[in-house]
Amino acid sequence: MSQNAAMDHHYTSTGIPHRKLLMWTFIGSECMLFGSLITGYLVYRGRSLVGPYPIDLLNIPFITVTTFVLLMSSLAMVLALSAVQRGRKGQARLWLAATAILGLIFLGGQVYEFSHFVHEGLGLTRNMFSATFFLLTGTHGAHVAIGVVWLSSLLVQSFRGKLGPEKAEIVEVAGLYWHFVDVVWIVLFTVIYLLVEA
Amino acid sequence: MSEPTAHGHGEPHVSNRTYVLIAVVLAVITAVEVMVFYIEALSPLLVPILLTLSASKFLLVVGFFMHLKYDGPMLRGLFAGPLAVAAAIILGMMALFGVFTG
Amino acid sequence: MTSATMSQTHDAAGAGAAHDGHDDHAYWSGGPMSWITTVDHKRIGVMYFVSAFVFFLVGGLEALLIRAQLGSPENTVLSADLYNQLFTMHGTTMVFLALMPLSAAFFNFIIPLQIGARDVAFPRLNAFSFWVFLFGGLLLNASFLFGGAPDAGWFGYANLTSTQYSTGMRVDFWVFGLQVLGVSSIAASLNFIVTIINLRAPGLKFMRLPTFTWMTLITSFLLILAFPAITVGLVMLMFDRTFGTGFFNPAMGGDVLLWQHLFWIFGHPEVYILILPAFGIISEVIPTFSRKTLFGYPFIIYSGILIAFLGFGVWAHHMFAVGLGPIANSVFSAATMLIAIPTGVKIFNWIATMWGGKLRLDSPLLFAVGFVAMFIIGGLSGVMHSSPPTDLQQTDTYFVVAHFHYVLFGGSMFALFAGIYYWFPKVTGRLMSEALAKTHFWIMFIGFNLTFFPMHWLGMHGLPRRTFTYQAGLGFEAMNLMATVGSFILGGSMLIFVWNLLRSTRKGRVAGPNPWAAPTLEWSLPSPPPHYNYRTIPTIEHRDPLWREGGEALDPEATGAPEPVMPSPSLWPIGLAAAIVIGAVGGLTQSLPVVLAGGALIFVCVFGWAFQPLER
Amino acid sequence: MNDATYVPGAARRRRVGAVALALSALVLVSACGGPFPQSAMDPASDMATRLQDLFAGILWWAIGVFVIVEGALLVGIFKYRDRRVGPADGERAEPRHMHGNTLLELAWTLAPALVLVFIAVPTMTTIWDVDRLTTDPDALTIEVIGHQWWWEFRYPDYDLITANEAYIPEGRTVEFLLTSADVIHSFWVPRLAGKRDVMPGHETHLWFTADSVGRFTGQCAEFCGLSHALMKLEVVVATPEDFAAWVEAQTQPSPVLQAAAEADTIEAPQTRTELAREVVADQEEPGGAAEAEAEEAAGPAAQDTDLATIIEEGQQLLMTKGCIACHRIQGTPAAGVLGPDLSHVGSRRTIAAGILENTTENMIRWLRDPGEVKPGALMPALQLSEEELRTLAAYLRSLE
Ligand code: HEA
Ligand code: HEA
Ligand code: CUA
Ligand SMILES: [Cu+2]
């Protein structure tokens, strides 16, 4: 590396932009966060003293649909990034909006699911299943919500004409976050819904 | 991704078509997962099958959508290391709480 | 080391005098507002140091009160209630508000200098980490004014922390205080990871990084991986206390042991978070004062990584008495013992570094040697704990208290003092008084051993820890008195140190760039460094750049390059920190409006921050 | 640089010598100052002996490592210290940089590993011996229930319940089953066994065979709230005969009550369930029956008027002041379960979980204001007059 490169404000030793490195490191930390939450969920499996139990309430077909929605939002996200990188403003807006809206639909599904559970008598404090379930999926939902806000702000930026290809890095970082949240859901979908104890 | 990024490290090109393909595969795997769930005959193998399927979805998203397949060892290590620690702790705790031994 | 380096040192002392009158150019010049809005890693480092040291004195004062109460049997200096608050806050303060942020002070000040960077990767995030830490610490200590401080011990075992057995807000202060501090630690660690990986000067490959930088990197990884576990535990506890869930309530199917696991999955890596920076400091001080490069550098690095890695697999050694069963106990015991090996490797390499060197027993080396000597004792008592059957007699007694003060005070604190004496000239441009430093050392050394050595026996003779009183006739009187006397001697040594610190900032001998003839890059800068650190970023070709031929040419000021543009000050970091703490206060008082206000402020600050350019 | 601050070697050596002396003095002084009646290093059972032997073995290894490593450190410092004072600086050659030596690294990796093997092997064998259920079919089972801040002991084989003072037979294996009624405690009698945590929602085990007769004190070792420091206990190891006698005595109502009961031909209720039923009946009809009963019990039997009055008035206080809500006394309607069983409280050496000598003064002190003796104690101050305090204390002390 030349002296000049080192003087450049965007110089990094590895060639990886700071923010991208930050996001990956943060994702590492998030692995432990969700790991601990999943641990809590798993060790308390089958320890509910009163019903309703998971098998009574979990609606697999419904969740399959919202899972599909979230997966598709990840697709929209990569397409948005790709559009931003190519300077295709219209496409970028379209896909960013699609990502955010799919995220919102997922959240809507979660809100519906939660209120359905509460309606069926499974409030937060009802039993060990409800406590661990709401904590785990709630934390995930909060992550989705933050992602939606983030994506929306990118969308606004794009409409203000401030999301040119030179800003692709920001979109990429937001995308990493978004995909990670999706990845967590892939695990939760399996662990909570498909591997529900009979 | 034909335009080089501002920082000039050329990332391998992944076409939009690849992305769509991956998404289709993800959707199909999800569908298979749910089918497996409902097929009585497979219930003894449910856990290993589902874990394999969801792990492959996991890898597809991380590898392609998150680009890790094309990133260097640094980012891969940053993700794989913590993931391994987290997985080990989940398994260790399940063992300690007798989840495997009943 | 070459004679060229020596002559550079002598010149430097002369040149330093010239720097003396130029304090207005130093990184610290500017009014209070410039400190509140600063994003300069050096100022943030100094602020970390001052706050953490004050918290250290507070924690020390709490310890002295504890010792005063324990000086004689059935003493009544403190009530049971106050005693329990004090030991809880002593432990919590020392770990979270003194030792960790003291290490952070070193990370902040030293790391960018050591790697040839002008600042950290995210300067505003750095300021944010500091303010969150400070506000979190104040929040925690504010509990003393509002119905009493947390009183369930520093590891707050469930279900003593449930609303049934801990009424009032004491435990809530602890729950929210620690969560806030977690935000600070994680943000700071992410920042340092990126900084160290990404902002190394050209040529500064990983295997040329100074050892302290390496240990900081490892510590930061430990932090981002360990803290989430306790965060989850704290959130569960918060839910139990606020909403009435039963995560830790056996009557509802909860399990009190889950808390212990989550806490120690964090807690054990945490103790290595407290010691690895110390290992780093020692690995800088010993070569410098032996005038001999670090022996077995790669082994010291790898053993650090190994310690960190193994550190995630030993947590249940804090739970040998709960009856996890022979398999679990054997596994965790063996894993724990393994850690003695990489730690030993470090110790042996340090001794080998000194072997054949030319040791100058200046204060940093004195403290470093004190560290090695005391840490070995703490490590060996750790190995005794690691054997579950013997630990059944030791756990929860003063034997443990002896173990962890030997590693925490005899280890971390001795090393931090070594670091303070070592880098003080770089921070302030002046040397601390050697005579006072040596007095400090010997008094501290004696006081320390007098305080904590007898505790091994106290424990083995049957005195449990966390007991506000003990009865006469069990043989505890003499040793407790000894410990109490020792602790006041120890306190006295701290006064000498504080006096030296205050005096030397103004009256100390002017240091010059490299008063110790040290090998690492930070010593190529003027003392104190200019606010931009490096006018020109140097290119590094060796692990000990200043000990190489031509090392003296590494004066970044000499190139006459234009002054670099640095990030502008910002109010958003402190704003966001305040917003988070407001939210926490809302949660603490269970006041929804305050929580919402905090949330709204967080929102405003995040966007204000995001849209404010770094350089204006 | 800093030459001025260098201290001449001789003075330093003297100072270091002084410190070394002080340190060894410290070690010696630490070790004495006894006697240590609660010391883990003075074992009185098979388990405690195993643990102590293991500890001693590890301690010797640790001392060995300590001497070698600290020795190397000290030798290094003295040998390679830069001795010169003043301007002669620079005379000795600059040290040669040594970057490392793989063979050495290997050596000081393997040597500690070897030491650890010598520590780990006895550790593991001890774990597998100690950390399992006892296989002895004759083992005596004692259930331990931790409370804030006292201990409840139940002997299911004998239908016996007592508190804070447990008798066990010498030479017979005893297995403790431990649970908690509230928070986590830890059961620890250092001379008899290592700790075992006492947790709500879990049952833990501990077993050992005591090998000498005597009283062994212990105390709660897990922080359990305000008065954790005051949660003590005593295990009395008795000869099998003494133990049998103790069981016999404890399973009967106290002799005073027996005497009173026999004289009045009132049958002392024998089982807990009967008692409970009676209490329920009493509560439905507050005061009345119980008082009458107590009066009757005392009245005609009075050979010794003093004792008779004490029993009569004491029982009356017991009924009226709320004691029975929490305590049980065999042979009376008192059948509470929240507090310690008081059937034979007079026979115990201490009261308030090992805190106070069992004397009338101390009993009065406790009854006057339990929170003064034991901060946070759940038992309320009963607002008794001095007269009542004395009577109640005398009554309780008579329950041997
Ligand atoms: C700086 C912090 C720090 C460090 C570095 C350590 C280091 C170690 N600790 Fe310690 N520990 C604490 C802080 C620390 N600990 C704290 C705070 C607690 C109590 C928490 C609480 O309950 O409040 C605790 C408690 C604790 C326990 C639980 C005790 C109990 O509650 O019952 C155990 C059990 O195994 C343990 C073991 C060890 C071991 C094996 C090491 C090893 O890493 C030590 C390794 C070092 C050496 C062994 C010395 C040097 C090596 C050689 C010279 C080589 C040759 C050596 C041999 C062959 C043996 N520690
Ligand atoms: C991290 C480091 C750390 C440090 C540095 C210390 C330092 C000290 N500790 Fe601490 N200690 C812990 C961590 C630490 N401790 C932890 C984690 C616990 C467990 C808590 C728990 O069980 O929950 C504990 C518990 C603990 C106990 C056991 C309490 C109990 O179980 O009942 C005792 C008892 O003697 C003690 C004593 C001391 C003493 C005498 C010092 C001395 O080194 C202090 C030195 C003295 C000073 C620094 C004072 C200087 C100040 C002045 C002279 C005046 C200052 C003036 C103003 C503030 C205006 N500590
Ligand atoms: Cu019970 Cu401590
Ligand atoms: Cu540990």
Short mmCIF file of C-alpha atoms in Angstrom, two decimals, chain D residues 100-380:
data_model
loop_
_atom_site.label_atom_id
_atom_site.label_comp_id
_atom_site.label_asym_id
_atom_site.label_seq_id
_atom_site.Cartn_x
_atom_site.Cartn_y
_atom_site.Cartn_z
CA GLY D 100 11.63 -18.00 20.66
CA ASN D 101 12.54 -21.61 20.83
CA THR D 102 10.14 -24.28 19.75
CA LEU D 103 11.69 -26.95 21.89
CA LEU D 104 11.31 -24.83 24.99
CA GLU D 105 7.73 -24.03 24.08
CA LEU D 106 7.04 -27.72 23.71
CA ALA D 107 8.62 -28.41 27.07
CA TRP D 108 6.64 -25.88 28.99
CA THR D 109 3.46 -27.00 27.33
CA LEU D 110 4.00 -30.62 28.16
CA ALA D 111 5.29 -30.23 31.70
CA PRO D 112 2.15 -28.49 33.00
CA ALA D 113 0.05 -30.95 31.04
CA LEU D 114 1.78 -33.73 32.90
CA VAL D 115 1.19 -32.08 36.24
CA LEU D 116 -2.45 -31.68 35.31
CA VAL D 117 -2.72 -35.38 34.61
CA PHE D 118 -1.62 -36.01 38.17
CA ILE D 119 -4.30 -33.63 39.37
CA ALA D 120 -7.02 -34.75 36.98
CA VAL D 121 -6.84 -38.50 37.55
CA PRO D 122 -7.52 -38.47 41.30
CA THR D 123 -10.07 -35.76 40.66
CA MET D 124 -12.01 -37.92 38.27
CA THR D 125 -11.92 -41.01 40.44
CA THR D 126 -13.13 -38.97 43.39
CA ILE D 127 -15.93 -37.46 41.32
CA TRP D 128 -17.18 -40.89 40.36
CA ASP D 129 -17.03 -42.08 43.95
CA VAL D 130 -18.60 -39.10 45.58
CA ASP D 131 -21.00 -37.73 43.02
CA ARG D 132 -23.53 -40.55 42.83
CA LEU D 133 -26.32 -41.97 44.92
CA THR D 134 -25.27 -44.20 47.75
CA THR D 135 -25.58 -47.92 47.15
CA ASP D 136 -25.83 -48.73 50.83
CA PRO D 137 -29.28 -50.23 51.45
CA ASP D 138 -29.04 -49.45 55.16
CA ALA D 139 -28.45 -45.80 54.63
CA LEU D 140 -30.42 -43.46 56.82
CA THR D 141 -32.39 -40.97 54.76
CA ILE D 142 -32.81 -37.42 55.97
CA GLU D 143 -34.76 -34.85 54.03
CA VAL D 144 -33.38 -31.36 54.31
CA ILE D 145 -35.57 -28.42 53.47
CA GLY D 146 -33.94 -25.01 53.33
CA HIS D 147 -35.93 -22.02 54.52
CA GLN D 148 -35.02 -18.36 54.83
CA TRP D 149 -33.11 -18.68 57.29
CA TRP D 150 -33.33 -22.03 59.04
CA TRP D 151 -33.15 -25.71 58.26
CA GLU D 152 -35.87 -28.29 58.46
CA PHE D 153 -34.90 -31.95 58.85
CA ARG D 154 -37.24 -34.83 58.28
CA TYR D 155 -36.49 -38.46 59.01
CA PRO D 156 -39.07 -40.29 56.91
CA ASP D 157 -38.08 -43.65 58.43
CA TYR D 158 -39.03 -42.44 61.88
CA ASP D 159 -41.77 -39.95 61.09
CA LEU D 160 -39.57 -37.42 62.82
CA ILE D 161 -39.34 -33.72 62.12
CA THR D 162 -36.89 -31.33 63.67
CA ALA D 163 -35.02 -28.16 62.86
CA ASN D 164 -31.49 -26.82 62.75
CA GLU D 165 -30.02 -29.67 64.76
CA ALA D 166 -29.82 -33.09 63.16
CA TYR D 167 -28.68 -36.23 64.93
CA ILE D 168 -27.04 -38.93 62.89
CA PRO D 169 -25.59 -42.26 63.92
CA GLU D 170 -21.85 -42.79 63.84
CA GLY D 171 -20.65 -45.37 61.35
CA ARG D 172 -23.89 -45.55 59.37
CA THR D 173 -24.23 -43.99 55.96
CA VAL D 174 -26.57 -41.06 55.90
CA GLU D 175 -28.13 -39.80 52.71
CA PHE D 176 -29.50 -36.31 52.63
CA LEU D 177 -32.16 -35.34 50.11
CA LEU D 178 -32.16 -31.60 49.78
CA THR D 179 -34.76 -29.14 48.54
CA SER D 180 -35.74 -25.61 49.31
CA ALA D 181 -39.00 -24.00 50.29
CA ASP D 182 -38.00 -20.61 48.96
CA VAL D 183 -34.66 -19.52 47.48
CA ILE D 184 -31.38 -21.32 46.89
CA HIS D 185 -29.35 -22.29 49.94
CA SER D 186 -26.37 -24.53 50.30
CA PHE D 187 -25.99 -27.23 52.89
CA TRP D 188 -22.53 -27.27 54.39
CA VAL D 189 -21.04 -28.97 57.39
CA PRO D 190 -17.35 -28.64 56.53
CA ARG D 191 -16.02 -31.39 58.75
CA LEU D 192 -18.52 -33.90 57.45
CA ALA D 193 -18.98 -33.14 53.76
CA GLY D 194 -18.60 -30.72 50.91
CA LYS D 195 -21.41 -28.37 50.01
CA ARG D 196 -24.53 -29.28 48.19
CA ASP D 197 -26.88 -26.61 46.90
CA VAL D 198 -30.43 -26.66 48.16
CA MET D 199 -32.73 -25.45 45.44
CA PRO D 200 -36.41 -24.92 44.84
CA GLY D 201 -37.60 -27.20 42.07
CA HIS D 202 -34.67 -29.59 42.27
CA GLU D 203 -33.78 -32.37 44.63
CA THR D 204 -30.10 -32.85 45.30
CA HIS D 205 -28.27 -35.56 47.18
CA LEU D 206 -25.42 -35.85 49.57
CA TRP D 207 -24.20 -38.84 51.53
CA PHE D 208 -21.41 -39.74 53.87
CA THR D 209 -20.56 -41.85 56.87
CA ALA D 210 -19.45 -40.00 59.94
CA ASP D 211 -16.56 -41.62 61.76
CA SER D 212 -16.37 -39.76 65.03
CA VAL D 213 -18.86 -38.73 67.62
CA GLY D 214 -19.38 -35.06 68.30
CA ARG D 215 -21.17 -31.87 67.39
CA PHE D 216 -20.34 -30.44 63.98
CA THR D 217 -21.38 -26.97 63.02
CA GLY D 218 -22.11 -25.79 59.56
CA GLN D 219 -23.85 -22.98 57.84
CA CYS D 220 -25.65 -22.02 54.70
CA ALA D 221 -23.15 -21.32 51.95
CA GLU D 222 -25.25 -19.82 49.18
CA PHE D 223 -26.29 -16.24 49.54
CA CYS D 224 -29.99 -16.41 50.33
CA GLY D 225 -30.96 -12.93 51.37
CA LEU D 226 -30.75 -10.64 54.34
CA SER D 227 -29.74 -13.08 57.06
CA HIS D 228 -27.76 -15.57 55.02
CA ALA D 229 -24.93 -15.17 57.54
CA LEU D 230 -27.23 -16.33 60.31
CA MET D 231 -28.42 -19.58 58.79
CA LYS D 232 -26.44 -22.13 60.73
CA LEU D 233 -26.96 -25.69 61.70
CA GLU D 234 -25.48 -28.44 63.76
CA VAL D 235 -25.11 -32.08 62.94
CA VAL D 236 -24.66 -34.23 66.01
CA VAL D 237 -22.97 -37.52 65.39
CA ALA D 238 -24.07 -39.90 68.12
CA THR D 239 -23.31 -43.51 68.90
CA PRO D 240 -26.00 -45.80 67.48
CA GLU D 241 -27.45 -46.22 70.98
CA ASP D 242 -27.58 -42.51 71.68
CA PHE D 243 -29.05 -41.96 68.28
CA ALA D 244 -31.80 -44.51 68.95
CA ALA D 245 -32.54 -42.85 72.26
CA TRP D 246 -32.72 -39.49 70.59
CA VAL D 247 -35.11 -40.78 67.97
CA GLU D 248 -37.23 -42.30 70.65
CA ALA D 249 -37.37 -39.06 72.59
CA GLN D 250 -38.01 -36.91 69.57
CA THR D 251 -40.86 -38.98 68.25
CA GLN D 252 -42.78 -38.68 71.53
CA PRO D 253 -44.35 -35.48 72.75
CA SER D 254 -42.03 -33.74 75.14
CA PRO D 255 -41.86 -35.35 78.62
CA VAL D 256 -43.52 -32.37 80.27
CA LEU D 257 -46.47 -32.57 77.98
CA GLN D 258 -46.55 -36.31 78.37
CA ALA D 259 -46.65 -35.99 82.11
CA ALA D 260 -49.39 -33.47 81.86
CA ALA D 261 -51.30 -35.52 79.37
CA GLU D 262 -51.01 -38.76 81.28
CA ALA D 263 -52.20 -37.15 84.44
CA ASP D 264 -55.23 -35.89 82.68
CA THR D 265 -55.72 -38.96 80.54
CA ILE D 266 -55.93 -36.78 77.54
CA GLU D 267 -54.54 -38.71 74.70
CA ALA D 268 -51.84 -36.89 72.97
CA PRO D 269 -52.55 -36.99 69.28
CA GLN D 270 -50.00 -39.26 67.68
CA THR D 271 -49.80 -38.34 64.09
CA ARG D 272 -49.52 -35.20 62.15
CA THR D 273 -52.75 -35.76 60.30
CA GLU D 274 -54.69 -36.11 63.48
CA LEU D 275 -53.12 -32.96 64.73
CA ALA D 276 -53.91 -31.13 61.59
CA ARG D 277 -57.50 -32.20 61.79
CA GLU D 278 -57.76 -30.93 65.30
CA VAL D 279 -56.24 -27.63 64.43
CA VAL D 280 -58.70 -27.18 61.65
CA ALA D 281 -61.48 -27.93 64.06
CA ASP D 282 -60.03 -25.46 66.51
CA GLN D 283 -59.76 -22.78 64.00
CA GLU D 284 -63.38 -23.11 63.09
CA GLU D 285 -64.18 -22.30 66.66
CA PRO D 286 -61.53 -19.78 67.56
CA GLY D 287 -59.78 -20.03 70.85
CA GLY D 288 -62.38 -22.01 72.70
CA ALA D 289 -61.58 -25.66 72.49
CA ALA D 290 -57.84 -25.28 72.40
CA GLU D 291 -57.71 -23.12 75.46
CA ALA D 292 -60.02 -25.30 77.37
CA GLU D 293 -57.94 -28.26 76.46
CA ALA D 294 -54.77 -26.57 77.54
CA GLU D 295 -56.27 -25.61 80.83
CA GLU D 296 -57.50 -29.08 81.46
CA ALA D 297 -54.18 -30.50 80.49
CA ALA D 298 -52.36 -28.45 83.05
CA GLY D 299 -54.85 -28.24 85.89
CA PRO D 300 -55.17 -31.42 87.88
CA ALA D 301 -51.81 -32.77 86.93
CA ALA D 302 -49.94 -30.11 88.80
CA GLN D 303 -47.60 -31.82 91.18
CA ASP D 304 -45.16 -29.03 90.76
CA THR D 305 -47.28 -25.90 90.61
CA ASP D 306 -44.58 -23.90 88.89
CA LEU D 307 -44.28 -26.26 86.00
CA ALA D 308 -48.00 -26.61 85.83
CA THR D 309 -48.50 -22.88 85.56
CA ILE D 310 -45.81 -22.59 83.01
CA ILE D 311 -47.36 -25.24 80.86
CA GLU D 312 -50.81 -23.88 81.27
CA GLU D 313 -49.97 -20.28 80.65
CA GLY D 314 -47.36 -21.07 78.07
CA GLN D 315 -49.78 -23.12 76.06
CA GLN D 316 -52.37 -20.44 76.37
CA LEU D 317 -49.97 -17.88 74.98
CA LEU D 318 -49.01 -20.30 72.26
CA MET D 319 -52.64 -20.55 71.22
CA THR D 320 -53.57 -16.93 71.49
CA LYS D 321 -50.50 -15.11 70.24
CA GLY D 322 -50.43 -16.72 66.84
CA CYS D 323 -47.51 -19.13 67.33
CA ILE D 324 -49.54 -22.07 66.17
CA ALA D 325 -50.04 -20.54 62.76
CA CYS D 326 -46.44 -21.43 61.95
CA HIS D 327 -45.13 -23.90 64.49
CA ARG D 328 -45.83 -27.44 65.40
CA ILE D 329 -45.61 -28.93 68.88
CA GLN D 330 -46.37 -32.59 69.25
CA GLY D 331 -48.99 -33.27 71.85
CA THR D 332 -50.64 -29.91 71.42
CA PRO D 333 -52.89 -28.53 68.74
CA ALA D 334 -50.00 -26.45 67.36
CA ALA D 335 -49.39 -27.85 63.89
CA GLY D 336 -48.10 -25.00 61.74
CA VAL D 337 -45.59 -25.86 59.06
CA LEU D 338 -44.08 -22.50 58.08
CA GLY D 339 -41.68 -22.30 61.00
CA PRO D 340 -39.43 -24.80 62.74
CA ASP D 341 -40.94 -27.70 64.63
CA LEU D 342 -40.80 -26.81 68.32
CA SER D 343 -41.81 -30.15 69.85
CA HIS D 344 -38.42 -30.54 71.41
CA VAL D 345 -36.98 -27.12 71.07
CA GLY D 346 -35.83 -27.29 74.65
CA SER D 347 -33.53 -30.17 73.81
CA ARG D 348 -31.51 -28.22 71.25
CA ARG D 349 -28.22 -26.60 72.02
CA THR D 350 -29.04 -23.44 70.14
CA ILE D 351 -32.01 -21.49 68.91
CA ALA D 352 -32.57 -19.26 65.89
CA ALA D 353 -30.65 -21.61 63.59
CA GLY D 354 -27.43 -21.85 65.50
CA ILE D 355 -27.23 -18.19 66.38
CA LEU D 356 -28.08 -18.10 70.07
CA GLU D 357 -27.22 -20.41 72.92
CA ASN D 358 -30.45 -22.02 74.11
CA THR D 359 -30.93 -20.12 77.37
CA THR D 360 -34.03 -18.52 78.83
CA GLU D 361 -32.53 -15.05 78.33
CA ASN D 362 -31.87 -15.73 74.68
CA MET D 363 -35.27 -17.27 74.20
CA ILE D 364 -36.80 -14.11 75.64
CA ARG D 365 -34.60 -11.99 73.41
CA TRP D 366 -35.72 -13.90 70.37
CA LEU D 367 -39.41 -13.83 71.27
CA ARG D 368 -39.28 -10.13 72.02
CA ASP D 369 -38.06 -9.21 68.56
CA PRO D 370 -36.85 -11.92 66.19
CA GLY D 371 -35.82 -9.28 63.65
CA GLU D 372 -33.32 -7.88 66.09
CA VAL D 373 -31.54 -11.22 66.32
CA LYS D 374 -32.03 -12.17 62.72
CA PRO D 375 -32.71 -9.27 60.35
CA GLY D 376 -35.60 -9.98 58.06
CA ALA D 377 -36.75 -13.04 59.98
CA LEU D 378 -40.25 -13.97 58.87
CA MET D 379 -41.40 -14.42 62.46
CA PRO D 380 -42.99 -11.19 63.65
#
